[in-house]
XYZ file of C-alpha atoms in Angstrom:
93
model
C 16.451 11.899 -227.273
C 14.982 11.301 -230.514
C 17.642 10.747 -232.524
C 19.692 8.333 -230.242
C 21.020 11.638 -227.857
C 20.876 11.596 -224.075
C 17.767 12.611 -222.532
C 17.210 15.498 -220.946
C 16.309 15.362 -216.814
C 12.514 17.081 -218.496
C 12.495 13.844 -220.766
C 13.439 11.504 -218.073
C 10.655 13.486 -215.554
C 7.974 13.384 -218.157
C 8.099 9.417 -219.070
C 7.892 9.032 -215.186
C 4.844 11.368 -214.716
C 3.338 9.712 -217.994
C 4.209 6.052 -216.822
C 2.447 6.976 -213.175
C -0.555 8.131 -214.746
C -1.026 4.954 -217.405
C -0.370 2.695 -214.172
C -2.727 5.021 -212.000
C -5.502 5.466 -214.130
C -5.085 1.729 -215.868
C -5.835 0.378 -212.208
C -8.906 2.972 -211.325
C -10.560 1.644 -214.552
C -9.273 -1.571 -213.462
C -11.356 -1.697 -210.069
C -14.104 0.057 -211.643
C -14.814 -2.118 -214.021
C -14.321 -5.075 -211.746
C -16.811 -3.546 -209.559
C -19.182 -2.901 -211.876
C -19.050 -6.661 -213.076
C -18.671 -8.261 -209.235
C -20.694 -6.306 -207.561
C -24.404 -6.927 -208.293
C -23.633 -10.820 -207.397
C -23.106 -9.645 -203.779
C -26.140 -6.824 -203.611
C -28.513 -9.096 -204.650
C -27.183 -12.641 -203.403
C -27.128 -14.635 -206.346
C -25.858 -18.843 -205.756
C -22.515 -19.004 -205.359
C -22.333 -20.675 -208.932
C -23.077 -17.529 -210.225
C -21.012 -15.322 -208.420
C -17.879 -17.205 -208.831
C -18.411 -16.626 -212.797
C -19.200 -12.696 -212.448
C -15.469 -12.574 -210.699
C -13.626 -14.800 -213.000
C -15.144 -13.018 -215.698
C -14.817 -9.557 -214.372
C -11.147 -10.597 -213.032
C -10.552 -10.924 -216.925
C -11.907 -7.937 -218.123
C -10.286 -6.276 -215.209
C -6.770 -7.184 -216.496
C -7.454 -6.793 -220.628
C -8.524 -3.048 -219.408
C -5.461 -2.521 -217.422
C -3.056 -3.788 -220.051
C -5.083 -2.105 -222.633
C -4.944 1.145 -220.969
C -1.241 1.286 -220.132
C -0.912 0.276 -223.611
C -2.615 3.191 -225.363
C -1.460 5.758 -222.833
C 2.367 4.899 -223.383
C 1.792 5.099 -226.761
C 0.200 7.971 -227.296
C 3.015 9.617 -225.055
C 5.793 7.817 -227.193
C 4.358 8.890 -230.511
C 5.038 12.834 -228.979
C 1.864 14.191 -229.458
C 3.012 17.424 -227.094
C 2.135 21.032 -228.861
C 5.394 22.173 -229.992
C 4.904 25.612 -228.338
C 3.379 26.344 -224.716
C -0.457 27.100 -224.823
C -0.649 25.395 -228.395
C -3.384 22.626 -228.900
C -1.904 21.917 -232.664
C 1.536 22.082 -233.696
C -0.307 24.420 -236.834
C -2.422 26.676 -234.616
């Protein structure tokens, strides 16, 4: 694992989970965001001037929060910041 080994099945079932949940969660902040941006040029019927910048802009900000998301989640999970013992919130506690 760490130091060049094999993984373990756990280790390969873990990054899986972990890479599921950055993709998952990266694309419901995604289309939340997006929404959040897009939307009120719909509700309220601005000119189509308008609208077309809201969803190039929040087609943008859609994709710097996806990548940014995936990003920090993989990391975090690569930097092993697991509890070394079951029910532990520090490695120290």
């Amino acid at each position: 694992s760490s130091y060049g080994g094999r993984r373990t099945q756990g280790e390969r079932d873990a990054m899986t989970v972990e890479i599921g949940y950055a993709l998952f969660s990266a694309a419901f902040a995604a289309a939340v965001l997006f929404g959040a941006v897009v939307g009120p040029a719909y509700v309220f019927g601005l000119p189509a001037g308008v609208r077309s910048g809201l969803v190039g802009t929040g087609t943008v900000l859609a994709v710097v929060v996806f990548l940014v998301r995936v990003v920090s989640v993989l990391v975090r999970f690569g930097r092993g910041n697991q509890p070394s013992q079951p029910g532990r919130t520090r490695p120290d506690s």
